[in-house]
Coordinates of C-alpha atoms and ligand atoms in Angstrom, one line a residue:
X195 CA -0.1 0.1 -0.6
X196 CA 1.3 3.5 -0.9
X197 CA 2.6 5.5 2.2
X198 CA 0.2 8.3 3.0
X199 CA -1.0 10.0 5.9
X200 CA -4.1 9.3 4.8
X201 CA -3.9 5.1 4.3
X202 CA -6.2 4.6 7.1
X203 CA -9.0 6.9 5.9
X204 CA -11.6 4.1 5.2
X205 CA -14.5 4.2 2.4
X206 CA -17.3 5.3 2.9
X207 CA -20.8 4.5 0.9
X208 CA -21.9 8.1 -0.5
X209 CA -25.0 9.7 1.4
X210 CA -27.9 7.8 -0.2
X211 CA -30.4 10.4 -0.3
X212 CA -28.0 12.7 -2.4
X213 CA -26.0 10.2 -4.8
X214 CA -30.4 9.6 -5.5
X215 CA -30.8 12.8 -6.8
X216 CA -27.3 12.6 -8.6
X217 CA -28.6 8.8 -10.1
X218 CA -33.0 10.7 -11.1
X219 CA -30.4 14.2 -12.9
X220 CA -28.2 10.9 -14.9
X221 CA -31.1 10.2 -15.6
X222 CA -32.7 10.7 -19.6
X223 CA -36.2 9.2 -19.4
X224 CA -38.5 11.7 -20.4
X225 CA -40.8 10.3 -17.5
X226 CA -38.1 10.6 -14.9
X227 CA -40.4 11.7 -11.2
X228 CA -38.2 13.1 -8.1
X229 CA -39.7 12.0 -5.0
X230 CA -36.5 12.1 -3.5
X231 CA -34.5 14.9 -2.0
X232 CA -37.0 16.7 0.1
X233 CA -37.2 19.8 -1.7
X234 CA -40.2 22.2 -3.1
X235 CA -41.1 21.6 -7.1
X236 CA -44.1 23.9 -8.8
X237 CA -46.8 22.3 -10.6
X238 CA -44.6 22.3 -13.7
X239 CA -42.0 20.5 -11.5
X240 CA -39.4 23.5 -11.2
X241 CA -38.6 25.2 -8.1
X242 CA -39.9 28.3 -6.8
X243 CA -38.1 31.1 -5.4
X244 CA -41.0 32.6 -3.4
X245 CA -42.4 35.8 -4.5
X246 CA -41.6 36.8 -0.7
X247 CA -37.7 36.2 -1.0
X248 CA -37.9 37.5 -4.9
X249 CA -39.0 41.1 -4.0
X250 CA -36.6 41.3 0.1
X251 CA -34.0 40.0 -3.2
X252 CA -34.7 43.1 -4.9
X253 CA -34.5 45.6 -1.9
X254 CA -31.0 44.4 -1.2
X255 CA -30.2 45.2 -4.1
X256 CA -31.2 47.9 -4.3
X257 CA -29.7 48.9 -0.9
X258 CA -26.6 48.2 -3.0
X259 CA -25.0 44.9 -1.1
X260 CA -21.4 45.1 0.3
X261 CA -19.7 42.1 0.9
X262 CA -18.4 42.5 4.7
X263 CA -18.0 39.8 7.2
X264 CA -21.1 39.4 9.6
X265 CA -20.0 39.3 13.1
X266 CA -19.5 35.8 14.9
X267 CA -23.0 34.8 15.8
X268 CA -24.5 36.5 12.5
X269 CA -26.8 38.6 12.2
X270 CA -28.6 40.1 15.3
X271 CA -31.7 41.4 13.4
X272 CA -32.3 37.5 12.0
X273 CA -32.1 36.3 15.5
X274 CA -34.2 38.5 17.4
X275 CA -36.6 38.0 14.4
X276 CA -37.0 34.3 14.3
X277 CA -37.4 34.7 18.1
X278 CA -40.4 36.5 17.3
X279 CA -41.8 34.5 14.8
X280 CA -41.4 31.4 16.9
X281 CA -42.9 32.3 20.1
X282 CA -45.2 34.9 18.6
X283 CA -47.5 36.5 21.2
X284 CA -46.0 35.0 24.2
X285 CA -42.4 36.3 23.1
X286 CA -41.7 39.0 25.6
X287 CA -38.6 41.2 26.9
X288 CA -38.1 38.6 30.1
X289 CA -38.3 35.7 27.6
X290 CA -35.9 37.7 24.6
X291 CA -33.6 38.0 27.9
X292 CA -33.1 34.5 29.0
X293 CA -32.5 33.3 25.0
X294 CA -28.9 32.8 24.3
X295 CA -29.3 32.6 20.1
X296 CA -26.8 32.4 16.8
X297 CA -27.0 32.0 13.3
X298 CA -25.6 28.8 11.7
X299 CA -25.2 26.8 8.8
X300 CA -29.2 25.8 8.2
X301 CA -30.9 22.4 10.0
X302 CA -27.7 21.6 9.9
X303 CA -25.1 23.7 11.5
X304 CA -28.0 24.9 14.3
X305 CA -28.4 20.4 15.2
X306 CA -24.6 21.0 15.0
X307 CA -23.9 24.0 16.7
X308 CA -26.5 22.7 19.2
X309 CA -24.3 19.7 20.4
X310 CA -21.6 21.5 20.6
X311 CA -22.6 23.5 23.3
X312 CA -24.0 20.8 24.7
X313 CA -20.8 18.6 24.7
X314 CA -19.1 21.9 26.1
X315 CA -21.2 22.3 28.9
X316 CA -21.2 18.7 29.8
X317 CA -21.3 18.0 33.8
X318 CA -21.1 14.7 33.5
X319 CA -17.9 13.1 33.2
X320 CA -19.9 10.9 30.4
X321 CA -21.8 12.9 27.8
X322 CA -25.3 12.6 27.8
X323 CA -27.0 10.5 25.8
X324 CA -28.8 11.6 22.2
X325 CA -32.2 10.1 22.3
X326 CA -32.9 9.9 18.4
X327 CA -36.0 8.4 16.5
X328 CA -36.3 5.4 14.7
X329 CA -36.8 6.0 12.0
X330 CA -35.7 10.1 11.6
X331 CA -33.8 12.4 9.4
X332 CA -30.6 10.8 8.2
X333 CA -28.4 13.2 9.5
X334 CA -29.2 13.2 12.5
X335 CA -27.0 10.3 13.7
X336 CA -24.0 11.3 11.7
X337 CA -24.4 15.4 13.6
X338 CA -24.4 13.2 17.0
X339 CA -22.2 10.8 16.7
X340 CA -19.3 13.6 14.5
X341 CA -19.7 14.8 17.8
X342 CA -18.7 12.5 20.2
X343 CA -22.3 11.1 22.2
X344 CA -24.1 7.7 22.2
X345 CA -27.2 7.5 20.0
X346 CA -29.6 6.1 21.2
X347 CA -31.9 5.1 18.5
X348 CA -35.7 4.9 19.9
X349 CA -39.2 2.9 17.8
X350 CA -41.1 6.1 16.6
X351 CA -43.2 5.0 14.3
X352 CA -45.5 1.4 14.2
X353 CA -44.6 -0.3 10.7
X354 CA -47.5 -2.7 11.4
X355 CA -50.8 0.2 12.5
X356 CA -48.1 2.9 10.4
X357 CA -48.8 4.5 13.0
X358 CA -46.7 6.5 16.1
X359 CA -45.8 4.5 18.5
X360 CA -46.4 6.6 21.1
X361 CA -46.4 4.1 24.1
X362 CA -43.1 2.2 23.2
X363 CA -42.1 6.2 22.3
X364 CA -42.9 7.0 26.2
X365 CA -41.7 4.6 28.1
X366 CA -38.1 5.1 26.9
X367 CA -38.2 8.4 27.7
X368 CA -39.1 7.2 31.4
X369 CA -36.4 5.3 31.0
X370 CA -33.8 7.4 29.4
X371 CA -30.9 8.9 32.4
X372 CA -31.3 12.4 34.0
X373 CA -29.8 14.8 31.1
X374 CA -29.8 12.9 28.4
X375 CA -31.3 14.8 25.3
X376 CA -34.1 13.8 23.3
X377 CA -33.6 14.9 19.2
X378 CA -37.8 16.3 18.3
X379 CA -39.0 17.5 15.3
X380 CA -41.1 20.7 15.7
X381 CA -43.2 19.7 13.3
X382 CA -43.6 17.6 9.6
X383 CA -41.9 14.8 11.6
X384 CA -39.5 13.6 8.2
X385 CA -39.6 10.3 7.5
X386 CA -43.1 9.5 8.5
X387 CA -45.2 12.8 8.4
X388 CA -46.8 11.6 11.6
X389 CA -46.6 14.1 14.3
X390 CA -47.4 13.4 18.5
X391 CA -50.9 15.0 18.9
X392 CA -51.5 18.7 21.1
X393 CA -52.4 15.1 23.7
X394 CA -49.5 13.6 23.2
X395 CA -46.7 16.6 23.1
X396 CA -48.3 16.9 26.6
X397 CA -47.5 13.5 27.7
X398 CA -43.8 14.1 26.5
X399 CA -43.5 17.1 27.8
X400 CA -45.0 16.3 31.3
X401 CA -41.8 13.1 31.4
X402 CA -39.3 15.5 30.0
X403 CA -39.7 17.7 32.6
X404 CA -39.9 15.1 35.5
X405 CA -37.3 13.0 34.3
X406 CA -34.9 16.2 33.5
X407 CA -34.8 15.7 30.2
X408 CA -32.8 18.1 27.8
X409 CA -35.4 19.1 24.6
X410 CA -33.5 19.1 21.3
X411 CA -36.3 20.6 18.7
X412 CA -35.3 20.0 14.8
X413 CA -37.0 22.7 13.3
X414 CA -37.2 23.0 9.6
X415 CA -40.7 22.9 8.5
X416 CA -42.6 25.6 11.0
X417 CA -44.9 26.6 8.5
X418 CA -44.3 24.6 6.1
X419 CA -45.6 21.5 7.4
X420 CA -50.1 23.1 7.8
X421 CA -49.2 26.7 6.0
X422 CA -49.7 28.1 9.7
X423 CA -47.2 29.3 11.3
X424 CA -48.1 29.3 14.9
X425 CA -50.1 25.8 14.4
X426 CA -47.0 23.7 13.6
X427 CA -45.1 26.0 16.4
X428 CA -47.9 25.1 19.0
X429 CA -45.0 22.2 20.6
X430 CA -42.2 24.7 20.7
X431 CA -43.8 27.7 22.4
X432 CA -45.4 24.9 24.8
X433 CA -42.4 23.3 26.0
X434 CA -40.8 26.8 27.1
X435 CA -43.8 29.2 27.9
X436 CA -46.3 26.4 29.8
X437 CA -43.4 23.5 30.4
X438 CA -40.6 26.8 31.8
X439 CA -38.3 24.0 30.4
X440 CA -34.6 25.0 29.0
X441 CA -34.9 23.7 25.1
X442 CA -32.6 24.3 21.7
X443 CA -34.3 25.3 18.9
X444 CA -32.9 24.1 15.4
X445 CA -34.5 26.5 12.8
X446 CA -33.6 26.1 9.1
X447 CA -34.8 28.2 6.6
X448 CA -34.1 25.8 3.5
X449 CA -37.7 24.4 3.3
X450 CA -39.8 27.2 4.6
X451 CA -38.2 30.3 2.5
X452 CA -37.0 28.2 -0.6
X453 CA -33.6 29.3 0.4
X454 CA -31.8 25.6 0.0
X455 CA -28.6 26.8 -1.1
X456 CA -28.2 30.1 1.4
X457 CA -28.1 27.7 4.5
X458 CA -29.5 29.7 7.1
X459 CA -30.3 28.8 10.2
X460 CA -30.6 30.4 12.8
X461 CA -29.8 28.6 17.1
X462 CA -32.0 29.2 19.3
X463 CA -31.6 27.8 23.2
X464 CA -34.3 28.7 25.7
X465 CA -31.9 28.9 29.1
X466 CA -33.5 29.3 33.1
X467 CA -32.2 33.2 33.2
X468 CA -30.9 36.7 31.7
X469 CA -27.1 35.4 32.9
X470 CA -27.1 32.0 31.6
X471 CA -28.6 33.0 28.1
X472 CA -25.0 35.5 28.6
X473 CA -22.7 32.8 29.3
X474 CA -24.5 30.9 26.8
X475 CA -24.4 33.2 24.3
X476 CA -20.2 33.5 24.9
X477 CA -19.8 30.0 24.2
X478 CA -22.2 30.0 21.3
X479 CA -19.2 33.2 20.1
X480 CA -16.6 31.2 20.7
X481 CA -17.3 28.0 19.1
X482 CA -19.1 29.8 16.1
X483 CA -15.3 31.2 15.7
X484 CA -13.4 28.2 16.1
X485 CA -15.5 26.4 13.2
X486 CA -16.4 28.8 10.5
X487 CA -15.5 32.5 11.9
X488 CA -18.9 34.0 11.2
X489 CA -21.8 32.8 8.7
X490 CA -22.3 33.5 5.1
X491 CA -24.4 36.9 4.8
X492 CA -26.6 36.8 1.6
X493 CA -29.6 34.5 2.6
X494 CA -29.3 35.6 6.3
X495 CA -30.2 39.3 4.8
X496 CA -32.9 37.8 2.6
X497 CA -34.6 36.2 5.0
X498 CA -34.2 39.2 8.0
X499 CA -35.3 41.3 5.1
X500 CA -38.5 39.0 4.6
X501 CA -39.2 39.0 8.1
X502 CA -38.4 42.7 9.5
X503 CA -41.4 44.1 6.8
X504 CA -44.3 43.5 8.1
X505 CA -45.6 43.9 4.4
X506 CA -43.2 41.3 3.2
X507 CA -44.5 38.6 5.9
X508 CA -47.8 38.9 5.0
X509 CA -47.1 37.6 1.7
X510 CA -44.1 35.3 2.9
X511 CA -46.7 33.9 5.0
X512 CA -49.4 33.0 2.0
X513 CA -46.3 31.8 0.5
X514 CA -46.5 29.5 3.5
X515 CA -49.8 28.6 2.6
X516 CA -49.2 28.3 -1.6
X517 CA -46.1 25.7 -0.9
X518 CA -48.5 24.0 1.8
X519 CA -51.4 23.9 0.3
X520 CA -50.4 22.2 -3.1
X521 CA -48.3 19.5 -1.2
X522 CA -52.2 19.0 0.7
X523 CA -53.0 18.7 -2.5
X524 CA -50.9 16.4 -4.3
X525 CA -50.9 13.8 -1.9
X526 CA -54.5 13.7 -2.2
X527 CA -54.4 13.2 -5.7
X528 CA -51.6 10.4 -4.8
X529 CA -54.5 8.7 -2.1
X530 CA -56.9 9.4 -4.6
X531 CA -54.9 7.7 -7.8
X532 CA -53.8 4.4 -5.4
X533 CA -57.1 3.9 -4.6
X534 CA -58.0 3.6 -8.1
X535 CA -55.1 1.8 -9.5
X536 CA -54.2 -1.0 -6.0
X537 CA -55.6 -2.9 -4.1
X538 CA -54.2 -1.4 -1.2
X539 CA -55.3 0.5 1.8
X540 CA -53.5 4.1 1.8
X541 CA -55.7 6.0 4.6
X542 CA -51.8 5.9 6.8
X543 CA -51.7 8.1 3.8
X544 CA -53.4 11.3 4.7
X545 CA -53.1 11.3 7.8
X546 CA -49.6 11.6 7.8
X547 CA -48.4 16.0 6.6
X548 CA -46.0 18.1 5.7
X549 CA -43.5 17.6 3.0
X550 CA -43.2 13.9 2.9
X551 CA -45.1 10.6 2.2
X552 CA -44.2 7.3 4.0
X553 CA -45.7 4.5 1.7
X554 CA -45.0 1.4 3.6
X555 CA -43.7 -0.1 0.6
X556 CA -41.1 -3.0 0.2
X557 CA -37.6 -2.3 -0.2
X558 CA -38.1 -4.5 -4.4
X559 CA -40.9 -2.7 -4.9
X560 CA -38.8 1.3 -4.1
X561 CA -36.0 -0.4 -6.4
X562 CA -38.5 -1.6 -9.5
X563 CA -39.7 1.5 -9.2
X564 CA -36.7 3.1 -9.7
X565 CA -34.1 1.2 -12.3
X566 CA -38.3 0.6 -14.5
X567 CA -40.8 3.5 -13.6
X568 CA -37.7 5.5 -13.6
X569 CA -39.4 6.6 -9.6
X570 CA -36.9 8.3 -7.1
X571 CA -38.4 7.9 -4.3
X572 CA -35.9 7.2 -0.5
X573 CA -35.5 3.3 -0.2
X574 CA -37.5 3.2 3.1
X575 CA -39.8 4.6 0.4
X576 CA -40.4 8.1 1.8
X577 CA -41.7 10.4 -1.2
X578 CA -41.0 14.0 -1.3
X579 CA -44.9 14.9 -2.0
X580 CA -43.3 18.5 -3.7
X581 CA -41.9 16.1 -6.2
X582 CA -45.9 15.2 -7.6
X583 CA -48.2 17.2 -9.9
X584 CA -51.3 17.0 -11.9
X585 CA -48.9 15.9 -15.2
X586 CA -46.8 13.6 -13.1
X587 CA -49.3 12.1 -10.5
X588 CA -51.3 9.4 -11.8
X589 CA -48.2 8.0 -13.7
X590 CA -46.8 7.3 -10.1
X591 CA -49.7 6.4 -8.2
X592 CA -50.6 3.4 -11.7
X593 CA -47.1 2.7 -11.6
X594 CA -46.7 2.1 -7.7
X595 CA -50.0 0.3 -8.4
X596 CA -48.4 -2.5 -11.0
X597 CA -45.4 -2.9 -9.0
X598 CA -47.4 -3.7 -5.9
X599 CA -49.9 -6.2 -8.0
X600 CA -46.5 -7.6 -10.2
X601 CA -45.0 -8.2 -6.8
X602 CA -47.8 -10.7 -4.6
X603 CA -48.6 -12.2 -8.4
X604 CA -44.7 -12.8 -7.4
X605 CA -45.5 -14.2 -3.8
X606 CA -48.3 -15.6 -4.5
X607 CA -46.3 -18.9 -6.7
X608 CA -43.9 -21.4 -5.4
X609 CA -40.5 -20.0 -6.5
X610 CA -41.5 -16.1 -5.1
X611 CA -43.0 -18.4 -1.2
X612 CA -38.5 -18.9 -1.3
X613 CA -37.7 -16.1 -2.3
X614 CA -36.2 -14.0 1.0
X615 CA -38.7 -10.5 1.4
X616 CA -37.6 -7.7 2.0
X617 CA -39.0 -5.9 4.9
X618 CA -41.0 -2.4 5.1
X619 CA -39.1 0.5 7.4
Ligands
LIG863 C1 -33.9 15.8 2.8 O1 -34.5 15.0 3.9 O2 -34.7 15.5 1.6 C2 -33.9 16.6 3.0 O3 -33.3 17.6 4.1 C3 -32.4 17.2 2.8 C4 -31.6 16.5 2.4 O4 -30.3 17.7 3.8 O5 -31.5 15.3 3.8

């Protein structure tokens, strides 16, 4: 073997969802459909620049963009406006003084920064465990394990009933050691599209409080899930305002402002007292300095402009309705199509919400849909519903129906019975 400083580097397979996008892009088929990565598309299958964002860009252009560094913690205006947005009517001076905030590199960067500060302030010898629902967004494990945390997966989804496995969820929380970090999807759980009900959130919050656990909200879809920001931020507000819990909220403007490539995120830490917030914020500043020095400016200025201008903010709220409304229509259209073209039961699809549909298809069907029908979705049969439109939804429903019928037929023949059948995730 060649003598190299890197000779011990293992080969790590490419990230599945990015690899799927690359595969889709290189597929020459005119019928191809991308239901993989979660990116919003309009009814023509095109990326959509939100009217509110277009207007903000125009305002920034007119002002003249200088390409100066931002402060280490990013745009203060963006962080303040984000906090105001997240906490809504309940945001006041007392709460503001208990917050430590920093701009971060989208959702991933916010999670990473939250992990870094939790690691650096950990009291105990061993780091707290990080409890992550199964299934979850594919990057959660990597973000926290790469920081040295022990990651504990717990069952979130009941594959049998295709619903949220609340009993196991609650019993996991009850047995988690004090100080453990619990990853919560604030809304639009990725990939299952199944969120706890208000009553279930109350039970989750009560156990977190009683057992001294730390709630870390991944909040990548606020406003994008239901079209109503207040509704989507309910659990965060309840934990902070009603339960008085310290929490981390990791926000991304990738989905809800369509700022995918600009990497705009904010980390909010709700602490128990102003002096604690001041110190925590100084730690965030030092961690950020060592890692990225200061965050990117362009997307942050767009988001800040949208949030600071009441008129523009109204336009953005309409944009959120446009995106979530189209996704809801497509969810319904796929449901209707599947009922027409297949014999299966699809109620779970309309019980889910948000960007993703968790179909519950066997892996072999997912592969056939990709290889033979040019329909791309994550291996666990999560689909990004935004990839559907009035021009392809029938094709997708019919193709799924055909693949399932064919599979069923195969498994009723003697030879097929001895083939291993893929499990549903
Ligand atoms: C997704 O879940 O598809 C998106 O959040 C994109 C990503 O980075 O994984």
